[in-house]
Tab-separated table of C-alpha atoms in Angstrom:
chain	number	residue	atom	x	y	z
A	1	MET	CA	7.996	31.778	23.625
A	2	TYR	CA	5.708	28.807	24.466
A	3	GLU	CA	6.246	25.157	25.148
A	4	GLY	CA	3.873	22.284	23.858
A	5	SER	CA	2.544	19.812	26.399
A	6	MET	CA	4.299	16.992	24.446
A	7	ALA	CA	7.744	18.352	25.496
A	8	MET	CA	9.498	16.520	28.223
A	9	SER	CA	11.535	18.057	30.964
A	10	ALA	CA	15.287	17.776	30.893
A	11	THR	CA	15.650	18.427	34.617
A	12	ARG	CA	15.872	15.826	37.269
A	13	GLU	CA	12.988	17.159	39.182
A	14	PRO	CA	10.693	14.338	40.286
A	15	ALA	CA	7.158	14.108	38.726
A	16	THR	CA	4.350	13.899	41.326
A	17	THR	CA	0.637	13.176	41.149
A	18	PRO	CA	-1.237	15.251	42.246
A	19	PRO	CA	1.368	18.198	41.986
A	20	VAL	CA	3.159	19.227	45.194
A	21	PRO	CA	3.560	22.957	45.856
A	22	ARG	CA	7.126	24.451	45.915
A	23	VAL	CA	8.702	24.393	49.398
A	24	THR	CA	11.536	26.645	49.313
A	25	LEU	CA	14.911	26.653	51.374
A	26	ALA	CA	13.798	30.061	52.629
A	27	ALA	CA	10.812	28.419	54.295
A	28	LEU	CA	13.050	25.922	55.954
A	29	LEU	CA	15.409	28.665	56.997
A	30	GLY	CA	12.373	30.386	58.594
A	31	ARG	CA	11.929	27.739	61.159
A	32	ARG	CA	13.976	29.491	63.878
A	33	GLU	CA	14.069	26.485	66.138
A	34	LEU	CA	16.410	24.880	63.781
A	35	GLY	CA	19.060	27.517	64.042
A	36	LEU	CA	20.017	27.065	60.258
A	37	ARG	CA	22.288	29.688	58.694
A	38	LEU	CA	22.481	30.430	55.000
A	39	LEU	CA	26.288	30.677	53.983
A	40	ALA	CA	26.324	30.652	50.109
A	41	GLY	CA	23.784	30.563	47.247
A	42	PRO	CA	20.151	31.609	46.791
A	43	GLU	CA	17.446	30.874	49.307
A	44	ASP	CA	14.571	30.569	46.757
A	45	VAL	CA	15.465	27.061	45.499
A	46	ALA	CA	12.745	24.317	45.790
A	47	LEU	CA	13.308	21.413	48.005
A	48	HIS	CA	11.840	17.935	47.308
A	49	TRP	CA	13.296	15.892	50.150
A	50	VAL	CA	16.137	15.451	52.470
A	51	HIS	CA	18.960	12.971	52.075
A	52	THR	CA	21.816	12.327	54.448
A	53	SER	CA	25.156	10.787	53.287
A	54	GLU	CA	28.614	10.580	54.466
A	55	MET	CA	29.935	9.001	51.221
A	56	ALA	CA	33.008	10.679	49.731
A	57	ASP	CA	30.977	10.865	46.372
A	58	PRO	CA	27.175	10.768	46.911
A	59	TYR	CA	26.442	11.290	43.143
A	60	PRO	CA	25.097	7.770	42.632
A	61	TYR	CA	22.719	7.980	45.490
A	62	LEU	CA	20.959	11.400	44.498
A	63	LEU	CA	17.961	11.737	42.283
A	64	GLY	CA	17.953	15.566	42.252
A	65	GLY	CA	16.058	18.183	44.127
A	66	GLU	CA	17.416	17.065	47.519
A	67	LEU	CA	18.807	18.972	50.421
A	68	LEU	CA	21.906	16.739	50.963
A	69	MET	CA	23.034	16.725	54.690
A	70	THR	CA	26.522	15.766	55.683
A	71	ALA	CA	29.008	16.173	58.540
A	72	GLY	CA	31.881	15.924	56.274
A	73	VAL	CA	33.177	12.594	57.522
A	74	GLN	CA	34.927	11.803	54.194
A	75	LEU	CA	35.313	15.221	52.924
A	76	THR	CA	38.913	15.322	51.371
A	77	ASP	CA	38.367	17.310	48.315
A	78	PRO	CA	35.498	20.135	48.833
A	79	ALA	CA	35.875	21.454	45.499
A	80	ARG	CA	35.399	18.086	43.765
A	81	TYR	CA	32.681	17.205	46.279
A	82	VAL	CA	30.607	20.291	45.413
A	83	GLU	CA	31.165	19.732	41.762
A	84	ARG	CA	29.523	16.235	42.036
A	85	VAL	CA	26.681	17.324	44.029
A	86	VAL	CA	25.899	19.971	41.549
A	87	GLU	CA	26.170	17.462	38.700
A	88	ALA	CA	23.647	15.218	40.454
A	89	GLY	CA	21.155	17.978	40.658
A	90	ALA	CA	20.920	18.462	44.364
A	91	ALA	CA	19.075	21.527	45.412
A	92	ALA	CA	21.216	22.561	48.427
A	93	LEU	CA	23.917	21.220	50.736
A	94	GLY	CA	23.500	21.253	54.560
A	95	PHE	CA	26.684	20.879	56.720
A	96	GLY	CA	26.573	19.878	60.332
A	97	VAL	CA	29.411	21.240	62.505
A	98	THR	CA	30.831	18.890	65.185
A	99	PRO	CA	32.006	16.212	65.720
A	100	VAL	CA	34.202	16.375	62.598
A	101	TYR	CA	34.592	19.975	62.027
A	102	ASP	CA	34.169	22.871	64.376
A	103	THR	CA	33.136	25.319	61.528
A	104	VAL	CA	32.170	24.969	57.929
A	105	PRO	CA	35.453	24.455	55.861
A	106	ALA	CA	36.189	27.779	54.020
A	107	GLU	CA	37.080	25.733	50.838
A	108	LEU	CA	33.561	24.220	50.950
A	109	VAL	CA	31.995	27.651	51.139
A	110	GLU	CA	34.096	28.976	48.287
A	111	ALA	CA	33.184	25.982	46.087
A	112	CYS	CA	29.415	26.503	46.840
A	113	VAL	CA	29.777	30.156	45.872
A	114	ARG	CA	31.399	29.358	42.646
A	115	HIS	CA	28.705	26.922	41.664
A	116	GLY	CA	25.731	28.726	42.997
A	117	LEU	CA	25.042	25.916	45.302
A	118	PRO	CA	23.069	26.935	48.464
A	119	LEU	CA	25.018	25.941	51.604
A	120	ILE	CA	23.544	26.070	55.107
A	121	GLU	CA	25.181	25.642	58.415
A	122	VAL	CA	23.460	23.214	60.692
A	123	PRO	CA	24.324	23.881	64.414
A	124	PRO	CA	25.526	21.054	66.759
A	125	ARG	CA	22.170	21.273	68.703
A	126	THR	CA	20.011	20.334	65.676
A	127	PRO	CA	19.875	16.751	64.448
A	128	PHE	CA	19.661	16.037	60.593
A	129	THR	CA	16.369	14.156	61.439
A	130	ALA	CA	15.012	17.418	62.861
A	131	VAL	CA	15.725	19.258	59.634
A	132	ALA	CA	13.943	16.375	57.640
A	133	ARG	CA	10.958	16.344	59.852
A	134	ALA	CA	10.731	20.248	59.472
A	135	LEU	CA	10.712	19.848	55.687
A	136	TRP	CA	8.154	16.924	55.587
A	137	ARG	CA	5.835	19.126	57.795
A	138	LEU	CA	6.226	22.250	55.419
A	139	MET	CA	5.474	19.984	52.366
A	140	ALA	CA	2.446	18.470	54.186
A	141	GLU	CA	1.138	22.002	55.055
A	142	ALA	CA	1.580	23.185	51.390
A	143	ARG	CA	0.131	20.154	49.782
A	144	LEU	CA	-3.007	20.459	52.172
A	145	HIS	CA	-3.423	24.067	51.223
A	146	GLU	CA	-3.110	23.320	47.673
A	147	LEU	CA	-5.641	20.412	47.804
A	148	ARG	CA	-8.046	22.626	49.592
A	149	ARG	CA	-7.613	25.309	46.898
A	150	VAL	CA	-8.189	22.922	44.118
A	151	THR	CA	-11.248	21.330	45.654
A	152	GLU	CA	-12.839	24.625	46.415
A	153	ALA	CA	-12.083	25.771	42.787
A	154	GLN	CA	-13.672	22.444	41.361
A	155	GLN	CA	-16.731	23.149	43.508
A	156	SER	CA	-17.035	26.719	42.355
A	157	LEU	CA	-16.642	25.581	38.672
A	158	ALA	CA	-19.258	22.944	39.018
A	159	THR	CA	-21.754	25.394	40.637
A	160	ALA	CA	-21.036	27.915	37.850
A	161	ALA	CA	-21.848	25.283	35.191
A	162	ALA	CA	-25.234	24.900	36.831
A	163	ARG	CA	-26.149	28.664	36.222
A	164	PRO	CA	-28.431	29.917	33.418
A	165	ALA	CA	-25.581	31.224	31.326
A	166	PRO	CA	-22.956	28.399	32.152
A	167	VAL	CA	-20.162	29.264	29.774
A	168	PRO	CA	-19.605	32.783	30.798
A	169	ALA	CA	-20.005	31.679	34.533
A	170	VAL	CA	-17.442	29.024	34.240
A	171	LEU	CA	-15.058	31.391	32.663
A	172	GLY	CA	-15.729	33.914	35.310
A	173	ALA	CA	-15.222	31.367	38.074
A	174	LEU	CA	-12.047	30.195	36.483
A	175	ALA	CA	-10.577	33.664	36.030
A	176	SER	CA	-11.457	34.579	39.667
A	177	ARG	CA	-9.923	31.271	41.187
A	178	LEU	CA	-6.584	31.578	39.250
A	179	GLY	CA	-6.546	35.430	39.617
A	180	GLY	CA	-6.293	36.315	35.853
A	181	ARG	CA	-7.940	36.254	32.550
A	182	ALA	CA	-9.826	33.405	30.786
A	183	VAL	CA	-10.659	33.445	27.233
A	184	LEU	CA	-12.626	30.923	24.990
A	185	PHE	CA	-11.264	31.218	21.389
A	186	GLY	CA	-13.260	29.961	18.329
A	187	ALA	CA	-11.793	27.792	15.644
A	188	ASP	CA	-10.859	30.822	13.621
A	189	GLY	CA	-8.959	32.492	16.734
A	190	THR	CA	-11.641	35.039	17.516
A	191	VAL	CA	-12.788	35.563	21.033
A	192	SER	CA	-16.021	33.834	21.807
A	193	ALA	CA	-16.173	34.793	25.521
A	194	ALA	CA	-13.888	36.145	28.209
A	195	ALA	CA	-13.769	36.919	31.802
A	196	GLY	CA	-11.370	38.398	34.405
A	197	ARG	CA	-8.861	41.097	34.075
A	198	GLU	CA	-7.914	42.135	30.593
A	199	PRO	CA	-4.238	41.869	30.111
A	200	GLY	CA	-1.983	44.155	28.034
A	201	PRO	CA	-1.808	44.039	24.192
A	202	GLU	CA	1.449	42.039	24.250
A	203	ALA	CA	0.017	39.371	26.652
A	204	ALA	CA	-3.296	39.253	24.660
A	205	ARG	CA	-1.533	38.782	21.488
A	206	ALA	CA	0.856	36.020	22.849
A	207	LEU	CA	-2.241	34.218	24.387
A	208	ALA	CA	-3.968	34.180	21.004
A	209	GLU	CA	-0.859	32.912	19.402
A	210	LEU	CA	-0.432	30.120	22.015
A	211	ALA	CA	-4.211	29.141	21.495
A	212	GLY	CA	-3.534	28.718	17.796
A	213	VAL	CA	-0.758	26.030	18.629
A	214	VAL	CA	-3.148	23.571	20.290
A	215	GLY	CA	-6.214	21.919	18.649
A	216	PRO	CA	-7.854	18.825	17.465
A	217	ARG	CA	-5.707	18.464	14.386
A	218	PRO	CA	-3.631	15.239	14.061
A	219	GLY	CA	-0.360	15.450	15.892
A	220	GLY	CA	-1.180	18.727	17.476
A	221	PRO	CA	-0.673	19.131	21.333
A	222	ALA	CA	-3.683	19.281	23.666
A	223	SER	CA	-2.239	21.904	25.622
A	224	ALA	CA	0.759	24.385	25.576
A	225	SER	CA	2.211	26.933	28.090
A	226	GLY	CA	4.486	30.017	27.882
A	227	GLU	CA	4.951	33.570	28.723
A	228	GLY	CA	4.089	36.850	27.308
A	229	GLY	CA	3.708	40.443	28.429
A	230	GLY	CA	4.880	39.539	31.941
A	231	LEU	CA	2.248	36.941	32.436
A	232	LYS	CA	2.043	33.102	32.675
A	233	LEU	CA	0.051	31.828	29.633
A	234	ALA	CA	-1.591	28.455	29.017
A	235	ALA	CA	-3.993	27.055	26.349
A	236	TYR	CA	-6.070	23.989	26.252
A	237	ALA	CA	-8.027	22.394	23.479
A	238	LEU	CA	-11.633	21.562	24.218
A	239	GLY	CA	-12.996	18.206	23.224
A	240	GLY	CA	-15.372	17.788	20.480
A	241	GLU	CA	-15.448	18.889	16.840
A	242	GLY	CA	-15.807	22.676	17.364
A	243	GLY	CA	-12.195	23.544	17.601
A	244	LEU	CA	-12.684	25.659	20.558
A	245	THR	CA	-9.612	26.579	22.824
A	246	LEU	CA	-9.315	27.866	26.409
A	247	GLY	CA	-6.690	30.471	26.971
A	248	VAL	CA	-5.639	31.492	30.615
A	249	ALA	CA	-3.189	34.333	31.398
A	250	THR	CA	-2.127	34.789	35.058
A	251	GLU	CA	0.574	36.443	36.943
A	252	ARG	CA	1.788	33.170	38.599
A	253	ARG	CA	1.377	29.559	37.860
A	254	ASP	CA	0.830	27.191	40.963
A	255	PRO	CA	1.007	23.454	40.795
A	256	GLY	CA	-2.816	22.951	41.043
A	257	ASP	CA	-3.592	25.438	38.443
A	258	HIS	CA	-3.396	22.776	35.604
A	259	THR	CA	-5.860	20.517	37.500
A	260	VAL	CA	-8.402	23.453	38.074
A	261	ALA	CA	-7.950	24.409	34.294
A	262	GLY	CA	-8.465	20.739	33.374
A	263	VAL	CA	-11.895	20.687	35.089
A	264	ALA	CA	-12.889	23.869	33.351
A	265	VAL	CA	-12.000	22.152	30.079
A	266	VAL	CA	-14.163	19.302	30.784
A	267	LEU	CA	-17.052	21.520	31.777
A	268	LEU	CA	-16.708	23.779	28.759
A	269	SER	CA	-16.192	20.884	26.390
A	270	LEU	CA	-19.645	19.410	27.630
A	271	LEU	CA	-21.345	22.828	27.706
A	272	THR	CA	-20.172	23.811	24.108
A	273	ALA	CA	-20.710	20.457	22.405
A	274	PRO	CA	-23.660	20.124	20.083
A	275	HIS	CA	-26.614	17.928	20.900
A	276	ARG	CA	-25.644	14.290	20.404
A	277	ALA	CA	-27.373	12.584	17.671
A	278	GLY	CA	-29.042	9.259	17.849
A	279	ASP	CA	-26.292	7.439	15.913
A	280	ALA	CA	-23.865	8.655	18.631
A	281	SER	CA	-25.813	6.811	21.340
A	282	VAL	CA	-25.963	3.750	19.130
A	283	ARG	CA	-22.078	3.955	18.705
A	284	ASP	CA	-21.670	4.319	22.513
A	285	ALA	CA	-23.862	1.297	23.106
A	286	ALA	CA	-21.774	-0.626	20.584
A	287	LEU	CA	-18.545	0.340	22.324
A	288	THR	CA	-19.789	-0.622	25.736
A	289	GLY	CA	-21.039	-4.085	24.520
A	290	LEU	CA	-17.605	-4.555	22.843
A	291	LEU	CA	-15.569	-3.629	25.941
A	292	LEU	CA	-17.935	-5.930	27.837
A	293	GLY	CA	-17.223	-8.847	25.624
A	294	THR	CA	-19.985	-8.764	22.960
A	295	PRO	CA	-18.562	-10.296	19.730
A	296	ALA	CA	-17.017	-7.770	17.327
A	297	ALA	CA	-19.179	-8.945	14.502
A	298	GLU	CA	-22.298	-7.920	16.314
A	299	THR	CA	-21.039	-4.475	17.161
A	300	ALA	CA	-19.011	-3.547	14.222
A	301	ALA	CA	-22.046	-2.659	12.175
A	302	ALA	CA	-23.095	-0.001	14.592
A	303	LEU	CA	-19.517	1.689	14.436
A	304	SER	CA	-18.192	3.703	11.529
A	305	PRO	CA	-15.506	1.903	9.375
A	306	GLY	CA	-12.767	3.889	11.162
A	307	PRO	CA	-9.902	3.822	11.488
A	308	TRP	CA	-10.261	3.718	15.159
A	309	THR	CA	-7.562	3.894	17.796
A	310	VAL	CA	-7.605	2.209	21.311
A	311	VAL	CA	-5.744	3.908	24.117
A	312	HIS	CA	-4.957	2.397	27.631
A	313	ALA	CA	-3.954	4.901	30.161
A	314	ARG	CA	-2.881	5.030	33.903
A	315	GLY	CA	-2.104	8.122	36.007
A	316	GLY	CA	-4.158	11.315	36.242
A	317	ASP	CA	-4.518	13.688	39.143
A	318	GLY	CA	-6.504	11.531	41.343
A	319	THR	CA	-9.830	13.627	40.830
A	320	PRO	CA	-13.183	12.293	39.657
A	321	PHE	CA	-12.641	14.389	36.551
A	322	ALA	CA	-9.333	12.724	35.431
A	323	ALA	CA	-10.641	10.304	33.008
A	324	ALA	CA	-13.131	12.653	31.478
A	325	GLY	CA	-10.345	15.304	31.315
A	326	LEU	CA	-7.997	12.891	29.547
A	327	ALA	CA	-10.785	12.087	27.111
A	328	ALA	CA	-11.521	15.617	26.377
A	329	ALA	CA	-7.823	16.470	25.800
A	330	LEU	CA	-7.598	13.467	23.318
A	331	GLY	CA	-10.812	14.477	21.440
A	332	THR	CA	-13.196	11.679	22.272
A	333	ASP	CA	-16.163	10.996	24.557
A	334	LEU	CA	-15.788	7.143	24.420
A	335	VAL	CA	-13.928	6.403	27.660
A	336	GLU	CA	-14.193	3.709	30.216
A	337	ALA	CA	-12.951	4.785	33.640
A	338	GLY	CA	-11.166	2.666	36.175
A	339	PRO	CA	-7.595	1.681	37.411
A	340	THR	CA	-6.714	1.558	33.779
A	341	VAL	CA	-8.647	4.039	31.601
A	342	ARG	CA	-9.712	2.768	28.107
A	343	LEU	CA	-10.523	5.152	25.401
A	344	LEU	CA	-11.586	4.880	21.741
A	345	LEU	CA	-10.314	7.549	19.447
A	346	PRO	CA	-12.369	8.274	16.413
A	347	PRO	CA	-10.869	8.899	12.883
A	348	GLY	CA	-8.732	12.161	12.967
A	349	ALA	CA	-8.158	12.174	16.643
A	350	ALA	CA	-4.482	11.706	17.630
A	351	ALA	CA	-3.123	10.237	20.763
A	352	THR	CA	-0.396	12.485	22.188
A	353	VAL	CA	1.559	12.672	25.434
A	354	GLN	CA	-0.580	14.050	28.285
A	355	PRO	CA	0.927	15.416	31.609
A	356	GLY	CA	0.465	13.029	34.556
A	357	TRP	CA	-0.576	10.003	32.348
A	358	THR	CA	1.178	6.835	30.945
A	359	LEU	CA	-0.459	5.941	27.591
A	360	GLY	CA	-0.328	2.802	25.580
A	361	VAL	CA	-1.639	3.309	21.892
A	362	SER	CA	-2.908	0.680	19.504
A	363	ALA	CA	-2.408	0.769	15.792
A	364	PRO	CA	-5.391	2.014	13.810
A	365	ALA	CA	-8.061	-0.477	13.277
A	366	ALA	CA	-11.358	-1.065	11.549
A	367	ALA	CA	-14.271	-1.641	13.715
A	368	ASP	CA	-14.190	-5.407	13.504
A	369	GLY	CA	-10.417	-5.136	14.467
A	370	LEU	CA	-11.056	-3.415	17.919
A	371	PRO	CA	-10.476	-6.552	20.160
A	372	ALA	CA	-6.968	-7.027	18.780
A	373	ALA	CA	-6.358	-3.317	19.024
A	374	ASP	CA	-7.497	-3.451	22.584
A	375	ALA	CA	-4.889	-6.077	23.202
A	376	GLN	CA	-2.258	-3.913	21.457
A	377	ALA	CA	-3.036	-0.969	23.594
A	378	ALA	CA	-2.673	-3.066	26.778
A	379	ARG	CA	0.789	-4.353	25.565
A	380	ALA	CA	2.000	-0.834	24.631
A	381	LEU	CA	1.026	0.354	28.063
A	382	ARG	CA	2.980	-2.351	29.889
A	383	ARG	CA	5.888	-1.334	27.680
A	384	ALA	CA	5.495	2.307	28.487
A	385	GLU	CA	5.384	1.597	32.117
A	386	ALA	CA	8.512	-0.794	31.966
A	387	THR	CA	10.424	1.837	30.097
A	388	ARG	CA	9.243	4.729	32.072
A	389	THR	CA	8.153	6.549	28.998
A	390	PRO	CA	4.763	8.769	28.823
A	391	LEU	CA	3.638	7.074	25.617
A	392	ALA	CA	4.256	3.947	23.754
A	393	ARG	CA	2.731	2.811	20.467
A	394	HIS	CA	2.039	-0.638	19.073
A	395	ARG	CA	5.122	-1.963	17.187
A	396	ALA	CA	3.836	-3.749	14.096
A	397	ASN	CA	5.893	-6.506	12.481
A	398	GLY	CA	8.304	-6.821	15.401
A	399	LEU	CA	9.729	-10.142	16.885
A	400	ALA	CA	6.518	-10.597	18.848
A	401	GLY	CA	4.492	-10.574	15.655
A	402	LEU	CA	6.382	-13.888	14.423
A	403	VAL	CA	5.250	-15.899	17.402
A	404	ASP	CA	1.707	-17.159	18.159
A	405	PRO	CA	0.551	-14.887	21.267
A	406	ASP	CA	-0.873	-18.029	23.086
A	407	GLU	CA	2.439	-19.837	22.547
A	408	ALA	CA	4.354	-16.831	23.704
A	409	ALA	CA	2.337	-16.436	26.866
A	410	ALA	CA	2.736	-20.029	27.696
A	411	HIS	CA	6.458	-19.863	27.331
A	412	ALA	CA	6.681	-16.593	29.370
A	413	ARG	CA	4.739	-18.201	32.197
A	414	VAL	CA	6.909	-21.058	32.456
A	415	LEU	CA	10.233	-19.142	32.019
A	416	LEU	CA	9.258	-16.596	34.634
A	417	ALA	CA	7.265	-18.803	37.077
A	418	PRO	CA	10.193	-18.858	39.738
A	419	LEU	CA	10.058	-15.091	40.048
A	420	SER	CA	7.858	-13.021	42.385
A	421	GLU	CA	6.157	-9.948	41.077
A	422	PRO	CA	8.637	-7.407	42.520
A	423	GLN	CA	11.550	-9.497	41.107
A	424	ALA	CA	9.893	-9.491	37.723
A	425	GLU	CA	9.282	-5.698	37.711
A	426	THR	CA	13.055	-5.231	38.754
A	427	LEU	CA	14.321	-7.503	36.107
A	428	ARG	CA	11.952	-5.742	33.502
A	429	ALA	CA	13.150	-2.354	34.635
A	430	TRP	CA	16.844	-3.536	34.711
A	431	LEU	CA	16.667	-4.962	31.196
A	432	SER	CA	14.951	-1.918	29.657
A	433	LEU	CA	17.643	0.373	31.050
A	434	HIS	CA	20.523	-1.789	29.659
A	435	GLY	CA	21.678	-3.194	32.992
A	436	SER	CA	22.198	0.147	34.663
A	437	TRP	CA	22.271	-0.312	38.493
A	438	ASP	CA	21.904	3.523	39.134
A	439	ARG	CA	19.305	4.205	36.527
A	440	THR	CA	17.118	1.127	37.628
A	441	ALA	CA	17.455	2.196	41.359
A	442	ALA	CA	16.158	5.606	40.355
A	443	ALA	CA	13.228	4.261	38.322
A	444	LEU	CA	12.008	2.078	41.018
A	445	GLY	CA	12.718	4.265	43.922
A	446	VAL	CA	15.148	1.898	45.729
A	447	HIS	CA	18.831	1.702	46.733
A	448	ARG	CA	21.180	0.482	43.984
A	449	ASN	CA	22.156	-2.469	46.400
A	450	THR	CA	18.501	-3.492	46.497
A	451	VAL	CA	18.627	-3.879	42.655
A	452	ARG	CA	21.762	-5.709	42.711
A	453	GLN	CA	20.404	-8.272	45.300
A	454	ARG	CA	17.264	-8.691	43.441
A	455	ILE	CA	18.864	-9.356	40.086
A	456	ALA	CA	21.347	-11.682	41.646
A	457	ARG	CA	18.472	-13.609	43.203
A	458	CYS	CA	16.680	-13.548	39.750
A	459	ALA	CA	19.703	-15.176	38.283
A	460	VAL	CA	19.833	-17.883	40.751
A	461	LEU	CA	16.073	-18.653	40.443
A	462	LEU	CA	15.999	-18.748	36.714
A	463	GLY	CA	19.298	-20.608	36.654
A	464	ARG	CA	20.474	-18.220	33.776
A	465	ASP	CA	23.569	-16.110	33.185
A	466	LEU	CA	22.217	-12.610	32.916
A	467	ASP	CA	25.447	-11.469	31.431
A	468	ASP	CA	24.650	-13.522	28.281
A	469	ALA	CA	23.004	-11.327	25.641
A	470	ASP	CA	20.809	-14.239	24.283
A	471	VAL	CA	19.469	-14.836	27.794
A	472	ARG	CA	18.675	-11.118	28.208
A	473	MET	CA	16.886	-11.004	24.903
A	474	GLU	CA	14.741	-14.220	25.758
A	475	LEU	CA	13.924	-12.675	29.116
A	476	TRP	CA	12.927	-9.308	27.706
A	477	PHE	CA	10.748	-11.076	25.214
A	478	ALA	CA	9.127	-13.139	27.953
A	479	LEU	CA	8.603	-10.058	30.158
A	480	ARG	CA	6.876	-8.160	27.387
């Protein structure tokens, strides 16, 4: 019924930050000046971009979610062509009539009907670039509208937090902005406060069950989503030790809703947190000193024995609340914002996958071992970015642990000195993806031929045979 925030999507839809609202094929068909005509398939599919190809098999050049445009220059087997387009995850197919075909081939229409692939006819007077430009405009308009909505919601929540009864006011503002129900659950699952339209018994019961899934317990997700009673449900664990959970039930779920709810989570976490004791201030001062370079021996005494976990993170939704929201989701208030967000998780807090973030996590460490843990988290983050995974943890006792870090760094600098940063990044991605041209191109957002050219140039500059397994291992070690 519900899906934890740790689950990864199996579709090929692109991840965007901040989220981009859906632009449907129906909206594009609504641009009458284009003269587009739907011949097969549904019109409610979401489009992410336009791609033009006259290849006989466009599969290697598609990422998923595209409106693929073609005039059928090399269309010899329509059934096989549609099958490959569907396998690649394209959202729809646009076929331009003339100069190759006077009409859309009937075999192509039949294949699209059979596979449920939307097929549109593009008239001779409409250039493919006009279709692409119309889609970009629709996306820009939708994005601007969503950003305005999110910004207004953030301002409304901040205003509510300054009122005499801030917690009910924030819940009321959140319910109003999302058009549904906002509930604050206690650690025992009871309703502490609520606002908005009360859902039916089935939805209320499902929301309470979903709220029980998230929480500060080790390994538990910080958020979860699902459906129940005909409503879209979401639950978010508040930061701190109170075990509170925010539940939201709405009729629909827009891309910016998660960001709006995240702001509410941060505000409610602050509003419901107990007064910070003096030792917490001492602890924060110690962490600040540690991150600024004060020797660990001078700061360890001010921190609890631990074990502590250091997390490095990049990503977020671009709002000023992003770092604070991540800290609240991970159950800590020890955070240093910046291009790379650094957090210190206390004992009992678990680092889990967070939507929109890439995380590097250290091994648990005592207070006097935090500098080493900080370096571990930085290396883990680099590995997560290289392998395009949302979270990477420090690997203890690996090959890297057998070599002195300074010696390894010196060797890597000499070995990789001939490469530019783009070349090194391409080589890192290519090696992490086992030499796959297509997957590397998709990960870097470039054409596969660009990947081939860069890797060939790397081989020349390094003077190494990149087909040699020993060479690949040495380069991967250096790039890490």
